Amino acid sequence: EAQVTQNPRYLITVTGKKLTVTCSQNMNHEYMSWYRQDPGLGLRQIYYSMNVEVTDKGDVPEGYKVSRKEKRNFPLILESPSPNQTSLYFCATKTGTANTEAFFGQGTRLTVV
Amino acid sequence: AQSVTQLGSHVSVSEGALVLLRCNYSSSVPPYLFWYVQYPNQGLQLLLKYTTGATLVKGINGFEAEFKKSETSFHLTKPSAHMSDAAEYFCAVSEYNQGGKLIFGQGTELSVKP
């Protein structure tokens, strides 16, 4: 079964404590990305990767890092989380062409206090 | 730059009534357009997409959308709402470069009254 798996699903943390949200896909897609969803703003792209060792900033990259050492994994790292990073995060994967659909993980709800 | 606007952050209909969710896009090139649905506590799921060809696109769960270039619109419709249609709906346009980055509208929450 085609899957995009994110962990954890829910996370409450304190300001400044480094955290990692993992994302793994089994569809052999080259393209992976992270979005954050905020009320009234829809989904906004944080970072994306078009292949292994190739990453680039999306629209809201400040405060985030990513890495792509393997094709199937694309972790999102918050080195010093702040309350304005409280949000719902989604990992997505697709082939690298514009006319194909993206497949989304179940989401990670992050609260930074 | 491409953009998407969804009119109405919240739409409420009665069960059995017509569902109409509005989406307008801005693009300097022929767009690739998508509608996604998000059920509570779940990720986004593709409802339908327009790439080329027929402008009336049919999707899952009885939904369809019509691409109207002259109106820069891609409205989502369903003839008869069901309680299970209650969810948040997102319209998106895909960038030609950057691997097809999706640019989303603000989302429309659909409520269905019994």
Coordinates of C-alpha atoms in Angstrom, one line a residue:
Chain A
E1 CA 0.0 0.0 0.0
A2 CA 1.3 3.4 -1.0
Q3 CA 2.1 5.4 2.2
V4 CA 3.5 8.6 3.5
T5 CA 4.2 8.1 7.2
Q6 CA 4.9 11.0 9.6
N7 CA 5.9 10.8 13.2
P8 CA 4.9 11.9 15.7
R9 CA 1.3 12.7 15.1
Y10 CA 1.1 15.1 18.1
L11 CA 3.9 16.9 19.9
I12 CA 3.9 19.5 22.7
T13 CA 7.3 21.0 23.4
V14 CA 8.9 24.0 25.0
T15 CA 10.6 26.9 23.4
G16 CA 14.1 26.2 22.3
K17 CA 14.1 22.4 22.6
K18 CA 15.3 20.9 19.3
L19 CA 12.9 18.5 17.7
T20 CA 12.7 16.4 14.5
V21 CA 9.5 15.3 12.7
T22 CA 10.2 12.3 10.5
C23 CA 8.6 11.5 7.1
S24 CA 9.0 8.3 5.1
Q25 CA 7.5 7.3 1.8
N26 CA 7.4 3.9 0.0
M27 CA 6.4 5.2 -3.5
N28 CA 9.9 5.8 -4.8
H29 CA 9.1 9.4 -5.5
E30 CA 11.9 11.8 -6.2
Y31 CA 10.1 14.9 -4.9
M32 CA 9.3 15.4 -1.2
S33 CA 8.2 18.5 0.6
W34 CA 7.0 19.9 3.9
Y35 CA 4.0 22.2 4.4
R36 CA 2.5 24.0 7.3
Q37 CA -1.2 24.6 7.6
D38 CA -2.6 27.5 9.6
P39 CA -6.2 28.7 9.8
G40 CA -7.1 31.1 7.0
L41 CA -3.8 30.7 5.3
G42 CA -4.2 27.3 3.7
L43 CA -1.0 25.2 3.3
R44 CA 2.4 26.9 2.7
Q45 CA 5.5 25.1 1.6
I46 CA 8.5 25.1 4.0
Y47 CA 11.1 23.2 2.1
Y48 CA 11.2 20.8 -0.8
S49 CA 13.6 18.2 -2.2
M50 CA 13.8 17.1 -5.8
N51 CA 16.1 14.2 -5.1
V52 CA 18.7 12.8 -2.7
E53 CA 21.0 15.5 -1.4
V54 CA 19.0 18.2 -3.2
T55 CA 16.9 20.5 -1.0
D56 CA 15.6 24.0 -1.4
K57 CA 13.6 26.7 0.4
G58 CA 9.9 27.0 0.0
D59 CA 7.9 30.0 0.9
V60 CA 8.3 29.9 4.7
P61 CA 11.7 28.3 5.5
E62 CA 12.8 30.5 8.4
G63 CA 13.4 28.4 11.6
Y64 CA 13.4 25.1 9.8
K65 CA 16.0 22.7 8.4
V66 CA 15.7 19.6 6.3
S67 CA 17.9 16.8 5.0
R68 CA 17.6 14.2 2.2
K69 CA 20.2 11.5 2.7
E70 CA 18.0 8.7 1.4
K71 CA 15.2 8.8 -1.2
R72 CA 12.5 7.6 1.1
N73 CA 13.1 9.9 4.1
F74 CA 12.8 13.6 4.5
P75 CA 12.9 14.8 8.2
L76 CA 12.0 18.3 9.3
I77 CA 14.2 19.8 12.0
L78 CA 13.3 22.7 14.3
E79 CA 16.6 23.5 16.0
S80 CA 15.1 26.1 18.4
P81 CA 11.3 26.0 18.2
S82 CA 9.3 29.1 19.0
P83 CA 5.6 29.6 19.7
N84 CA 5.0 31.0 16.2
Q85 CA 5.9 27.5 14.8
T86 CA 2.8 26.0 16.5
S87 CA 1.0 24.6 13.5
L88 CA -0.1 21.5 11.7
Y89 CA 2.6 20.1 9.5
F90 CA 2.3 17.9 6.4
C91 CA 4.8 15.9 4.5
A92 CA 4.0 15.3 0.8
T93 CA 5.5 13.3 -1.9
K94 CA 5.0 13.2 -5.7
T95 CA 6.9 12.6 -8.9
G96 CA 8.8 15.6 -10.1
T97 CA 6.4 16.8 -12.7
A98 CA 3.9 19.6 -12.4
N99 CA 0.8 17.7 -13.6
T100 CA 0.9 14.9 -11.0
E101 CA -0.8 14.7 -7.7
A102 CA 0.9 14.9 -4.3
F103 CA 0.4 12.3 -1.6
F104 CA 0.2 13.6 1.9
G105 CA 1.0 12.2 5.3
Q106 CA -1.5 12.2 8.2
G107 CA -0.1 15.4 9.7
T108 CA 1.8 16.4 12.8
R109 CA 0.2 18.8 15.2
L110 CA 3.0 20.7 16.9
T111 CA 2.4 23.0 19.9
V112 CA 5.4 25.1 21.2
V113 CA 4.8 26.6 24.6
Chain B
A1 CA 3.6 34.2 -9.5
Q2 CA 0.6 32.0 -9.4
S3 CA -2.1 32.3 -6.7
V4 CA -5.4 30.8 -5.7
T5 CA -8.4 32.4 -4.0
Q6 CA -11.2 30.4 -2.5
L7 CA -14.3 32.5 -1.9
G8 CA -15.9 31.7 1.5
S9 CA -14.0 30.2 4.3
H10 CA -17.1 28.4 5.5
V11 CA -20.0 27.0 3.5
S12 CA -23.1 25.3 5.0
V13 CA -25.6 23.3 3.0
S14 CA -28.5 21.0 3.8
E15 CA -28.2 17.3 3.1
G16 CA -29.3 16.7 -0.5
A17 CA -28.7 20.2 -1.6
L18 CA -26.2 21.3 -4.2
V19 CA -22.6 21.9 -3.1
L20 CA -20.7 24.7 -4.8
L21 CA -17.2 25.7 -3.6
R22 CA -15.6 28.5 -5.5
C23 CA -12.0 28.7 -6.7
N24 CA -10.3 31.3 -8.8
Y25 CA -6.7 31.2 -9.9
S26 CA -4.1 33.6 -11.2
S27 CA -1.6 32.2 -13.7
S28 CA 0.3 33.5 -16.7
V29 CA 0.6 30.0 -18.2
P30 CA -2.0 27.2 -18.7
P31 CA -2.6 26.0 -15.2
Y32 CA -2.6 22.5 -13.6
L33 CA -5.4 22.6 -11.1
F34 CA -6.3 20.4 -8.2
W35 CA -9.0 20.0 -5.5
Y36 CA -8.0 18.2 -2.3
V37 CA -10.3 17.2 0.7
Q38 CA -9.2 17.0 4.3
Y39 CA -11.3 15.1 6.7
P40 CA -10.9 15.7 10.4
N41 CA -7.5 14.5 11.8
Q42 CA -6.4 13.3 8.4
G43 CA -4.1 14.3 5.6
L44 CA -5.2 15.7 2.3
Q45 CA -6.7 13.4 -0.3
L46 CA -7.0 14.2 -4.0
L47 CA -10.6 14.7 -5.2
L48 CA -9.8 15.6 -8.8
K49 CA -7.4 17.4 -11.1
Y50 CA -7.3 19.3 -14.4
T51 CA -4.2 19.1 -16.5
T52 CA -5.2 19.2 -20.2
G53 CA -8.2 18.1 -22.3
A54 CA -11.8 18.0 -21.2
T55 CA -12.6 21.0 -19.1
L56 CA -15.2 19.2 -17.0
V57 CA -13.4 16.9 -14.7
K58 CA -15.0 14.2 -12.6
G59 CA -13.6 13.1 -9.3
I60 CA -14.3 10.8 -6.4
N61 CA -17.4 10.8 -4.2
G62 CA -19.6 12.4 -6.9
F63 CA -17.6 15.7 -7.1
E64 CA -16.8 17.4 -10.3
A65 CA -15.2 20.7 -11.4
E66 CA -15.1 22.8 -14.5
F67 CA -12.1 24.6 -15.8
K68 CA -13.2 28.0 -17.2
K69 CA -10.2 29.8 -18.7
S70 CA -12.2 33.0 -19.5
E71 CA -13.2 33.3 -15.9
T72 CA -10.0 31.9 -14.4
S73 CA -12.1 29.6 -12.3
F74 CA -12.2 26.0 -11.2
H75 CA -15.3 25.7 -9.0
L76 CA -16.1 22.4 -7.3
T77 CA -19.7 21.0 -7.4
K78 CA -21.7 18.1 -6.2
P79 CA -25.4 17.8 -7.0
S80 CA -26.5 16.3 -3.7
A81 CA -24.6 16.8 -0.4
H82 CA -24.2 13.9 2.0
M83 CA -23.3 14.1 5.7
S84 CA -20.0 12.4 4.9
D85 CA -19.0 15.4 2.7
A86 CA -18.4 17.5 5.7
A87 CA -14.7 18.4 5.5
E88 CA -12.3 21.1 4.5
Y89 CA -11.6 21.6 0.8
F90 CA -8.5 23.1 -0.8
C91 CA -8.0 24.3 -4.3
A92 CA -4.4 24.3 -5.6
V93 CA -2.4 25.3 -8.7
S94 CA 0.8 23.6 -9.5
E95 CA 4.0 25.5 -10.5
Y96 CA 5.6 24.4 -13.7
N97 CA 9.1 24.6 -12.2
Q98 CA 10.2 23.7 -8.7
G99 CA 9.1 20.1 -9.4
G100 CA 5.4 21.1 -9.4
K101 CA 5.1 23.0 -6.1
L102 CA 1.5 23.2 -5.0
I103 CA 0.1 26.7 -4.2
F104 CA -3.0 26.4 -2.1
G105 CA -6.0 28.5 -1.5
Q106 CA -7.1 29.4 2.0
G107 CA -9.5 26.4 2.3
T108 CA -13.3 26.2 2.6
E109 CA -14.9 24.3 5.4
L110 CA -18.1 22.5 4.3
S111 CA -20.8 21.8 6.8
V112 CA -23.7 19.6 6.0
K113 CA -26.9 20.0 8.0
P114 CA -29.4 17.0 8.4

